[in-house]
Coordinates of C-alpha atoms and ligand atoms in Angstrom, one line a residue:
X1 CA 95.6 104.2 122.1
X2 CA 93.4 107.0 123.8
X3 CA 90.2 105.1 125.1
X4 CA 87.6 107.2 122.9
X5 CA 89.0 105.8 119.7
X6 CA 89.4 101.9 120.7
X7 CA 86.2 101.5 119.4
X8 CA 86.6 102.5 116.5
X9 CA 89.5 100.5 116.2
X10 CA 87.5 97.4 116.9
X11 CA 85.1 98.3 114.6
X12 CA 87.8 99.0 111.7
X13 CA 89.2 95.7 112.5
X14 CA 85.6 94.0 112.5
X15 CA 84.4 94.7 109.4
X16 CA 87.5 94.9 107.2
X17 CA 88.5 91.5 108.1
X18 CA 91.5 89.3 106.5
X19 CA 93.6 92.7 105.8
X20 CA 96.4 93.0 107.9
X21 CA 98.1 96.0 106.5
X22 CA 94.9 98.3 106.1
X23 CA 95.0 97.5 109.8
X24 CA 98.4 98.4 110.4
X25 CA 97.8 101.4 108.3
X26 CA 94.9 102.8 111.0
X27 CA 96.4 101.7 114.0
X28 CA 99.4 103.7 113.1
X29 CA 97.3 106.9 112.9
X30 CA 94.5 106.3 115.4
X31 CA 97.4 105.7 118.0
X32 CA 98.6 109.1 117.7
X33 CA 95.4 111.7 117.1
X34 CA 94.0 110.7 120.8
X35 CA 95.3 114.4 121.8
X36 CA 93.4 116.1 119.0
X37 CA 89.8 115.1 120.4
X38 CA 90.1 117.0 123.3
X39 CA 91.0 120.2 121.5
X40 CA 88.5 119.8 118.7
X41 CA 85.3 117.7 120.3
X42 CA 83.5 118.5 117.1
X43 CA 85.6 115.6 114.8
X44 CA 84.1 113.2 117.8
X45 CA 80.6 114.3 116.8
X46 CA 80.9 114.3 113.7
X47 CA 82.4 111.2 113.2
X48 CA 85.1 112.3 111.3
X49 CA 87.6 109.3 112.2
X50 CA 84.8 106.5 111.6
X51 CA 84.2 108.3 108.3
X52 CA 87.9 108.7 107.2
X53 CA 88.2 104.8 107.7
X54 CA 85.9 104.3 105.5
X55 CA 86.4 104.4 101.8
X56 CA 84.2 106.8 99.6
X57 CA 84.2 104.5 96.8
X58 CA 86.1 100.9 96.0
X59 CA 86.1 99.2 92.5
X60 CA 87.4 95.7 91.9
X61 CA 87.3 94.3 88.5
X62 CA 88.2 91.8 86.2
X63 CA 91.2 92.3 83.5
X64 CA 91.4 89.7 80.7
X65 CA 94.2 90.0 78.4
X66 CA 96.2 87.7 76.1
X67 CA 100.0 87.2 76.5
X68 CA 102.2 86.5 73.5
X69 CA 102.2 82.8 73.4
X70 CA 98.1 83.3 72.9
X71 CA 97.0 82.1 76.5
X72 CA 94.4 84.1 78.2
X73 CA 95.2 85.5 81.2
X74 CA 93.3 87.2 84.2
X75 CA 94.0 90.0 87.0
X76 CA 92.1 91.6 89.3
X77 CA 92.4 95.5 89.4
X78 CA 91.5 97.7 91.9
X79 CA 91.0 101.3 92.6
X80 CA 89.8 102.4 96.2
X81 CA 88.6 106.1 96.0
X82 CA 89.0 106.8 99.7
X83 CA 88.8 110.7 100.5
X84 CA 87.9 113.5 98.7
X85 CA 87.4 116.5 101.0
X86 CA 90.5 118.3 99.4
X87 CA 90.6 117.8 95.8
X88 CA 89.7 114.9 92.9
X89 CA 91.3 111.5 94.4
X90 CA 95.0 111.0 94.0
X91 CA 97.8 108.1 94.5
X92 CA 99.4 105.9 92.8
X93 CA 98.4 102.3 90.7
X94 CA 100.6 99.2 91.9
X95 CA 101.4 96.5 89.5
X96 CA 102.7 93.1 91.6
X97 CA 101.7 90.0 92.2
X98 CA 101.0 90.5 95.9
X99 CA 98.4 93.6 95.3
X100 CA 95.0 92.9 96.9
X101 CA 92.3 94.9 98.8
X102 CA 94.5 95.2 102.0
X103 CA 97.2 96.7 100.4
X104 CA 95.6 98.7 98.1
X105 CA 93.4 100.2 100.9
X106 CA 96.1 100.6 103.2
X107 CA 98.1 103.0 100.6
X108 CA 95.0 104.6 100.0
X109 CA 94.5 105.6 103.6
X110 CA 98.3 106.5 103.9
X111 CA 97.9 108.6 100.8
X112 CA 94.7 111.2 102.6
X113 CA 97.2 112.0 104.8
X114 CA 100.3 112.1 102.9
X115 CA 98.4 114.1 100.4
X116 CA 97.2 116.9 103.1
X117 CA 100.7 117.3 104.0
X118 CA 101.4 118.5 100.7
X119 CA 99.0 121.1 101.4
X120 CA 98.4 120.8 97.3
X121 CA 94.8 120.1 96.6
X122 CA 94.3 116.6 96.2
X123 CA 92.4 114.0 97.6
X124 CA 93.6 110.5 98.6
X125 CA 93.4 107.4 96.3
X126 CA 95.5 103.8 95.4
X127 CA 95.0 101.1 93.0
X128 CA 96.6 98.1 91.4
X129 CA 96.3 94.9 90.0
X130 CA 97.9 91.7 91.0
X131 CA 99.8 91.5 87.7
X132 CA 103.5 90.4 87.4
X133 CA 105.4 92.8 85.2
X134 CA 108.9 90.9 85.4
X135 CA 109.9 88.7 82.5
X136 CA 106.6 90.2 80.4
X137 CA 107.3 91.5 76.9
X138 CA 106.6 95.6 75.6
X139 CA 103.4 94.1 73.6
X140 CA 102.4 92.2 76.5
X141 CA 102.4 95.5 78.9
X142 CA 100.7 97.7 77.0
X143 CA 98.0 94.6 76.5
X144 CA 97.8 94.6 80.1
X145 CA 97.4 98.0 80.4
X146 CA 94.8 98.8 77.9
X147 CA 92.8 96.1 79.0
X148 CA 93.0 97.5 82.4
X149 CA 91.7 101.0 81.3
X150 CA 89.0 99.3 79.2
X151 CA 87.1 99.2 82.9
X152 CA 89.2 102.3 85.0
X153 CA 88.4 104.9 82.5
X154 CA 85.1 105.8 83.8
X155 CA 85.8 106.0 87.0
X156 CA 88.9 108.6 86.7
X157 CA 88.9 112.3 85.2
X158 CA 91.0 115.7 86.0
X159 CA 88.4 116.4 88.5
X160 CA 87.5 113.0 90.0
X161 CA 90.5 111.0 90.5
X162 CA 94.0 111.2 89.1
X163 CA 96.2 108.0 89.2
X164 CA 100.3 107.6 88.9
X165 CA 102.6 105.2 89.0
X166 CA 103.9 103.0 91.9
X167 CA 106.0 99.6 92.3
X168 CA 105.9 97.7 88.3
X169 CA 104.3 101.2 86.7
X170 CA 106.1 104.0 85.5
X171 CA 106.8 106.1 82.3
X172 CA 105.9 103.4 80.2
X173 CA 103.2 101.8 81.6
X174 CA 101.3 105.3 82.4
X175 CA 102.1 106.2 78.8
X176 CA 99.9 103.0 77.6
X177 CA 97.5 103.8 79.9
X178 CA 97.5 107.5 78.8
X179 CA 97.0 106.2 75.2
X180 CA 93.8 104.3 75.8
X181 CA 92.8 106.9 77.8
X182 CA 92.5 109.0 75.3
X183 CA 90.9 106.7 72.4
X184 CA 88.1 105.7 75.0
X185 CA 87.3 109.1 75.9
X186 CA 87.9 110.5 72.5
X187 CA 89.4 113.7 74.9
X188 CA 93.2 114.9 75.4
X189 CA 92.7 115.3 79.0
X190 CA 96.4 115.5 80.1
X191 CA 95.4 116.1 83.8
X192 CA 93.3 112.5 84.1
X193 CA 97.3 110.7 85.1
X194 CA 100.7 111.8 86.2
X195 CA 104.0 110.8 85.5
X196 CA 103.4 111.4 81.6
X197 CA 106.5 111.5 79.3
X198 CA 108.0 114.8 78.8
X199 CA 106.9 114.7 75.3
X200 CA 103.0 114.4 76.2
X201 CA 102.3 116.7 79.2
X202 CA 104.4 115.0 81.6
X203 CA 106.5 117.0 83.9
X204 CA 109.9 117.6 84.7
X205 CA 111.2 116.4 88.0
X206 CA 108.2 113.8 88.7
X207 CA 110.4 111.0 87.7
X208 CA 113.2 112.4 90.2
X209 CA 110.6 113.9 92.8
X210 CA 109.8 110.6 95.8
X211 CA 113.6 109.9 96.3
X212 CA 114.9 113.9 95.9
X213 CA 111.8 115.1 97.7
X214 CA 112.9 111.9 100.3
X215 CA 116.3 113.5 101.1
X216 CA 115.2 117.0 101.0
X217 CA 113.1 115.9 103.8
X218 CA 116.3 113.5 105.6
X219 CA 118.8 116.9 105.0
X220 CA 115.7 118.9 107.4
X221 CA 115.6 115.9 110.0
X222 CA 119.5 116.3 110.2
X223 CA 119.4 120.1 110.3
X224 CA 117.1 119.9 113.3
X225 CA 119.8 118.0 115.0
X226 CA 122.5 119.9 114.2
X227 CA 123.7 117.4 111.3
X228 CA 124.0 116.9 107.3
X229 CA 124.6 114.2 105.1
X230 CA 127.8 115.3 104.3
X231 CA 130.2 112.4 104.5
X232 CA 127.9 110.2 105.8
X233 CA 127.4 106.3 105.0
X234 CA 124.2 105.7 103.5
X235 CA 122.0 102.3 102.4
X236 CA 119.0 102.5 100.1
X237 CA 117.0 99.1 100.2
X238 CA 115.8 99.0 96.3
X239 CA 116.7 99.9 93.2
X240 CA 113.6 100.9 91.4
X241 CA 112.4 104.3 90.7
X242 CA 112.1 105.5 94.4
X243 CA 115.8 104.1 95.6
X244 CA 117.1 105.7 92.2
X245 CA 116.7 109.2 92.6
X246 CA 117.0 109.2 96.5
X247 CA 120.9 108.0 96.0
X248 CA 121.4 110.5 93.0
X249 CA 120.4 113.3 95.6
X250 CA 121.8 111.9 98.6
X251 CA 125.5 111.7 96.4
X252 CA 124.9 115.3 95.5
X253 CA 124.7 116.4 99.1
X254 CA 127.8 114.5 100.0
X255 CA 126.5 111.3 101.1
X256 CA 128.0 107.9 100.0
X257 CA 126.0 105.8 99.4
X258 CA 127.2 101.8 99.6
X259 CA 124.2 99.2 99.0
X260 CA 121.1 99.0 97.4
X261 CA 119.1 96.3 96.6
X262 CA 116.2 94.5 95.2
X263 CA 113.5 91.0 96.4
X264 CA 116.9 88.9 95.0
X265 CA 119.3 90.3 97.3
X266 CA 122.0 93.8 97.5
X267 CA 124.8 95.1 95.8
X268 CA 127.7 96.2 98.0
X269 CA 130.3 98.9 96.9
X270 CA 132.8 100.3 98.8
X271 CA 133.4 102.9 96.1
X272 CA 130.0 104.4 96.1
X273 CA 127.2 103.1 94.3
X274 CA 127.8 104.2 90.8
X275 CA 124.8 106.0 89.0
X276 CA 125.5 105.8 84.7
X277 CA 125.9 102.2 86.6
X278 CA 122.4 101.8 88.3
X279 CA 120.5 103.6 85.7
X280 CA 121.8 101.3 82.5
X281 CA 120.4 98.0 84.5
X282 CA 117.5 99.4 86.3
X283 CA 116.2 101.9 83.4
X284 CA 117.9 100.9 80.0
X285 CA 118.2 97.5 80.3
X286 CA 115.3 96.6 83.4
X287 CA 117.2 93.9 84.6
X288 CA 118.4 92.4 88.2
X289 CA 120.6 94.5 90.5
X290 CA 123.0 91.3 90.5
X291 CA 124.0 92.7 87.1
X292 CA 125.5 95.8 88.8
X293 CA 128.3 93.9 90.4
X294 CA 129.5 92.8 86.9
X295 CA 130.3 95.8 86.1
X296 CA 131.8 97.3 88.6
X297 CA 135.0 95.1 89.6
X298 CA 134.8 96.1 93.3
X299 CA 131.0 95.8 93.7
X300 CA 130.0 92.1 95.8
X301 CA 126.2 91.1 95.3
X302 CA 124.5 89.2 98.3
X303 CA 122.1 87.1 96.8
X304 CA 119.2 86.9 99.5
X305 CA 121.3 88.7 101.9
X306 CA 120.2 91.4 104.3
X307 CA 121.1 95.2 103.3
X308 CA 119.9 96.4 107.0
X309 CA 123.3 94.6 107.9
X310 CA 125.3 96.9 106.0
X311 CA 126.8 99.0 108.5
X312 CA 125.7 102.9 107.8
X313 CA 124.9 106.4 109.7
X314 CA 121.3 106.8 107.1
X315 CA 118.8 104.2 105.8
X316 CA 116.5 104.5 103.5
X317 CA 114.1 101.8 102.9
X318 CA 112.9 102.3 99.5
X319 CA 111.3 99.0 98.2
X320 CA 108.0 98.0 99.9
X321 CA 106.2 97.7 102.7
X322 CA 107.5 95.9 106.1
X323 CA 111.1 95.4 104.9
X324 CA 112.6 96.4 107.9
X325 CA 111.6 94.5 110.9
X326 CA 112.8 94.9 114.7
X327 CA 115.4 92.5 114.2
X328 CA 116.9 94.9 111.7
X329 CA 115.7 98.0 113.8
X330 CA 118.4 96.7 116.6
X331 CA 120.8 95.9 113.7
X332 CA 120.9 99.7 112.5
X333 CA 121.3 100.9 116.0
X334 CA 124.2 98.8 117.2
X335 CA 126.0 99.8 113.6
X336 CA 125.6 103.5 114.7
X337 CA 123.1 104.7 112.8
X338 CA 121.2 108.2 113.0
X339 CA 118.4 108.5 111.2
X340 CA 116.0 106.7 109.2
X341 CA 113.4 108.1 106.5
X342 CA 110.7 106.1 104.9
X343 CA 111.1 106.1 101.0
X344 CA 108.4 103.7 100.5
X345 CA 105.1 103.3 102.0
X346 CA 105.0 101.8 105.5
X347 CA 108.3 99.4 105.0
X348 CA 109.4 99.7 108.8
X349 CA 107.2 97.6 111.0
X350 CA 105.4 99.1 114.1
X351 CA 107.9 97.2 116.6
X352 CA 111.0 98.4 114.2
X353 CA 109.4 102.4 114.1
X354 CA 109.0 101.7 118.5
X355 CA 112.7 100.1 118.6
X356 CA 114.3 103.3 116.4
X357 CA 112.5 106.1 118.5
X358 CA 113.6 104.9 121.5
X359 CA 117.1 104.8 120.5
X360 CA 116.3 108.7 119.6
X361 CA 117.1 107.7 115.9
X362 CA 115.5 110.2 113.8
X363 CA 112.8 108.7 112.3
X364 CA 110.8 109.7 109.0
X365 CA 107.4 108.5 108.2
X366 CA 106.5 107.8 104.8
X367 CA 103.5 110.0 104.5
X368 CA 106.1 112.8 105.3
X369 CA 109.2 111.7 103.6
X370 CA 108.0 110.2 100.1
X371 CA 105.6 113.2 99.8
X372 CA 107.4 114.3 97.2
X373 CA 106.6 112.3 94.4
X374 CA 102.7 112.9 94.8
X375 CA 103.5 116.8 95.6
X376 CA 105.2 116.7 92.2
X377 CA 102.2 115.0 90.8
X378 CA 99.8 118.2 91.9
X379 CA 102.6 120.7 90.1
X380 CA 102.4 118.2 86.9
X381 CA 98.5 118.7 87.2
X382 CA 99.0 122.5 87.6
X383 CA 101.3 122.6 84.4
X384 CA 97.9 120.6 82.7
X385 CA 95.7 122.6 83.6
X386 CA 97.3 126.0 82.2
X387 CA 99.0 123.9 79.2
X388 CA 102.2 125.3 80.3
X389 CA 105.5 123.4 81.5
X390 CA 108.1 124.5 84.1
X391 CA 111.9 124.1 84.2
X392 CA 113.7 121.3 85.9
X393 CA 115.5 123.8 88.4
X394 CA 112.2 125.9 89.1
X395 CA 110.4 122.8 89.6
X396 CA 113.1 121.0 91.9
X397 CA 112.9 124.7 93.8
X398 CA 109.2 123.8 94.1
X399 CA 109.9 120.4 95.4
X400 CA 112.5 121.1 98.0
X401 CA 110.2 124.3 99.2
X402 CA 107.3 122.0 99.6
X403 CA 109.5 119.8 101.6
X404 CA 111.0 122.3 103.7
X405 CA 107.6 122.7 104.7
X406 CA 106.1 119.4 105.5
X407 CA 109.0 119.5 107.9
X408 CA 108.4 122.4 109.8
X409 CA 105.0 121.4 110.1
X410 CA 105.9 118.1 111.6
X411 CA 107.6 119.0 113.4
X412 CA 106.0 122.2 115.2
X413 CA 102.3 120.1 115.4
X414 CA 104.6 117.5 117.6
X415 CA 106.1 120.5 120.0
X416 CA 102.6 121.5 120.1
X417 CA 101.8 118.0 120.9
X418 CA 104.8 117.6 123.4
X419 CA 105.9 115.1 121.3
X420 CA 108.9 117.3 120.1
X421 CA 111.0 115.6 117.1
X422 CA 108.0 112.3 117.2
X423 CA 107.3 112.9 113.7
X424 CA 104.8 110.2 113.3
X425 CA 102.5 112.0 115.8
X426 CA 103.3 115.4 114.7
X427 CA 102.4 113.7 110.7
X428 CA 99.3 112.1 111.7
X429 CA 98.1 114.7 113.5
X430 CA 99.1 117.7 111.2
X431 CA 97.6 116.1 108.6
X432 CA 94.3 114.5 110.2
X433 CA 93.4 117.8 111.2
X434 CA 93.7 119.4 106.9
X435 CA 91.5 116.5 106.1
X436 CA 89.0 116.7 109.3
X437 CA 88.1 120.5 108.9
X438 CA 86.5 120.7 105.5
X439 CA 85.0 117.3 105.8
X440 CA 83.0 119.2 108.9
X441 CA 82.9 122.1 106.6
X442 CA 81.0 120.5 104.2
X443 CA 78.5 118.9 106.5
X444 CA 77.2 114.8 106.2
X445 CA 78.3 113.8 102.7
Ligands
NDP1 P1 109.6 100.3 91.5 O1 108.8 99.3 90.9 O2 110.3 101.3 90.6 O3 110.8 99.6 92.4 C1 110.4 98.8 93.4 C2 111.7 98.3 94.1 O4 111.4 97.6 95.3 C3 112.4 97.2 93.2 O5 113.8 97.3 93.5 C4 111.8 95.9 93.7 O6 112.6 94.8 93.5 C5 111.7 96.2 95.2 N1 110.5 95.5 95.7 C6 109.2 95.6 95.4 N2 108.5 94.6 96.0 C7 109.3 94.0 96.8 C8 109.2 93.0 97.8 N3 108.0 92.4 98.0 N4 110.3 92.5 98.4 C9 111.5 93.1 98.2 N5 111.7 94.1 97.3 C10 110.7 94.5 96.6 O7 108.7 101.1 92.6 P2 109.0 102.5 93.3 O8 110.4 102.8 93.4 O9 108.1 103.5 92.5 O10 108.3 102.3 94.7 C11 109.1 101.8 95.8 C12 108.3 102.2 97.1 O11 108.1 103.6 97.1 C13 106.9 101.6 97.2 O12 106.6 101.3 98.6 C14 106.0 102.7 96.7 O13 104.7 102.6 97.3 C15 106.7 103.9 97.3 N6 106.5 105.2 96.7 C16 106.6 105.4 95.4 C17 106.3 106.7 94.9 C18 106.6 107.0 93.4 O14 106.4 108.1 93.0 N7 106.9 106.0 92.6 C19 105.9 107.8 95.7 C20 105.9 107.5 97.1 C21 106.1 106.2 97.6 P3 112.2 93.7 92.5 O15 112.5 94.3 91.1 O16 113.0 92.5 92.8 O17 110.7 93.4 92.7
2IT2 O1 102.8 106.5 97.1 C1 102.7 107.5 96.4 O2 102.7 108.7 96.9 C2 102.8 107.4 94.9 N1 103.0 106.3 94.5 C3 102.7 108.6 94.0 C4 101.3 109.0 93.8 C5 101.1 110.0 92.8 O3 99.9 110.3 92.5 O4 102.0 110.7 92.3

């Protein structure tokens, strides 16, 4: 780490302490901007790092609600508001029992950065609760969730902070949420959330847009190196929405696509995984991946197994956050793999990310490569804001555009870098400097 900004790394680490990933989080990007001080001395004075690692606003709050046997039950949500310099605060809301501040805040720092790449206008946000969604019945969800909003309402808006889904929320859950929303407020504000159903202001190709958007991004890394996904052996860790739509696009451009998984264990077949297949138990039916293997005679399920030793050319981690470790890292290389890009949020660990570039794997960070699904977000939020709605092919032109493009930026800001093809620095830094230049713009707020 460039000497000027260990400082501020001790200072990060001093006063946010107990949370492990937020730290991870800004180590990853105050490793890689060193370069960009010397070039622009006026983010030093300005404090424009110390300031982005703080967050604007963080709300943590109680959630009572009452399951169906009548027992009252508790969560803790959270929302941290972290930057706003390019647009009302955007990301995602996490349900799982392992959500607390450090996660929360370390998404919410990934997402500023993920966000500028978009170049869409929207600021960076997260939020969550530690509930557990699995096993929970319709009536207890939507419980959950309007208690929830009960307290989040007034803190979110069209123009002040715009929340989606992540892991344990999607359609359904947002359409609860939407719901309450709206009877708090007494106000059809579609723009206040994303991911909507179609038939209430949501958009087309949101629900597709992290894993498409994800492999628009992986058919660019290839390209670059003279390669395509044509033909080659792929395995997507997860099976929720992410994991989904990135092996739907990945078959389309030729890729077969063996394994996926979920926290019980993976699904191998030899045949391809098969998508009517998937979709039935992971969207109709919402239950394990194990299920998958019953109905498709070839298919063998590896409970608690490892899916990173499933022998492939591609990997996509698409479940959660440090799921693929060093060990796994070395696994992927000796198995001949090319390239790995980051469906979900930070799920290769530093020492994995250091083991993969040095084997000159092509490597994808998450705030480049699961742009997507927030970039489709901002289009859903244009379609709100002139009540109008797109096609699913002029909106998927949108989504692969905007990916081409957070590409080529990567990769030119790490040429001009001389870290050619390093697409963590040429992420952190492309996007560092969108966010730094209007916060100087608009002076000490
Ligand atoms: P879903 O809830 O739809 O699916 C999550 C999947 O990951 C499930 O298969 C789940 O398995 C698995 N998983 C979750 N937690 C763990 C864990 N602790 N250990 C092992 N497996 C786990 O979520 P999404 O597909 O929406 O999100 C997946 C990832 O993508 C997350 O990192 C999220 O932040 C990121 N992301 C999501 C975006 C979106 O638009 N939805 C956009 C950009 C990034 P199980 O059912 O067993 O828990
Ligand atoms: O991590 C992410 O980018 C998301 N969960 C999507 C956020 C959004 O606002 O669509």
């Amino acid at each position: 780490m460039d000497e000027r900004l260990l400082p501020i790394w001790r200072h990060v680490i001093a006063r946010n302490p107990g949370e492990p990933e937020f730290h991870q989080a800004v180590r990853e990007v105050l490793e890689t901007i060193g370069p960009v001080l010397s070039k622009r001395p006026e983010f030093a004075r300005q404090k424009i790092i110390e300031r982005i690692c703080e967050p604007e606003r963080q709300i943590i709050f109680r959630v009572p609600w009452e399951d169906d046997s009548g027992e009252v039950q508790i969560n803790r949500g959270f929302r941290v508001e972290f930057n706003s310099a390019l647009g009302p605060y955007k990301g995602g809301l996490r349900f799982h029992p392992s959500v607390n501040l450090s996660i929360i805040k370390f998404l919410g720092f990934e997402q500023i950065f993920k966000n500028a790449l978009t170049g869409l206008p929207i600021g960076g946000a997260k939020g969550g609760a530690d509930f557990d969604p699995k096993g929970r019945s319709d009536r207890e969800i939507m419980r959950f969730c309007q208690s929830f909003m009960i307290e989040l309402y007034r803190h979110i808006g069209e123009y002040t902070d715009v929340p989606a889904g992540d892991i344990g929320v999607g359609s359904r859950e947002i359409g609860y949420l939407f719901g309450q929303y709206k009877r708090l407020t007494n106000r059809y504000e579609s723009g206040v959330l994303t991911g909507k159903g179609l038939s209430y202001g949501g958009a087309l190709v949101r629900k597709e847009a992290t894993g498409y958007g994800l492999v628009f991004f992986l058919r660019e890394m290839l390209k670059a190196r003279g390669e395509s996904l044509k033909r080659k052996t792929c395995v997507v860790s997860g099976s929720g929405n992410v994991a989904i739509y990135a092996i739907e696009k990945a078959q389309q451009l030729g890729a077969q696509v063996v394994a996926c998984s979920d926290s019980g264990g993976y699904v191998y077949d030899p045949d391809g995984i098969d998508m009517a297949a998937l979709k039935e138990i992971k969207e109709v039916q919402r239950k394990r991946i194990s299920e998958y293997a019953k109905l498709r005679p070839k298919a063998k399920y590896h409970p608690g197994g490892n899916i990173w030793e499933v022998p492939c050319q591609i990997a996509l981690p698409c479940a959660t956050q440090n799921e693929l470790n060093a060990r796994d890292a070395a696994t992927l290389i000796k198995n001949g793999c090319i390239a790995v890009a980051e469906g979900a949020n930070m799920p290769t660990t530093p020492e994995a990310v250091r083991t993969l570039m040095a084997a000159r794997i092509a490597f994808g960070p998450g705030k480049a490569a699961n742009a997507g699904g927030v970039a489709t977000s901002a289009l859903e939020m244009q379609q709100n804001a002139c009540r109008d709605a797109w096609s699913f092919e002029f909106t998927e032109q949108r989504l692969a555009a905007i990916m081409e493009n957070i590409h080529r930026q990567v990769h030119q800001t790490s040429e001009e870098y001389g870290a050619s093809g390093d697409y963590v620095t040429g992420a952190n830094i492309a996007a560092f400097i969108k966010v730094a230049e209007p916060m100087v713009a608009m002076g000490l707020i």
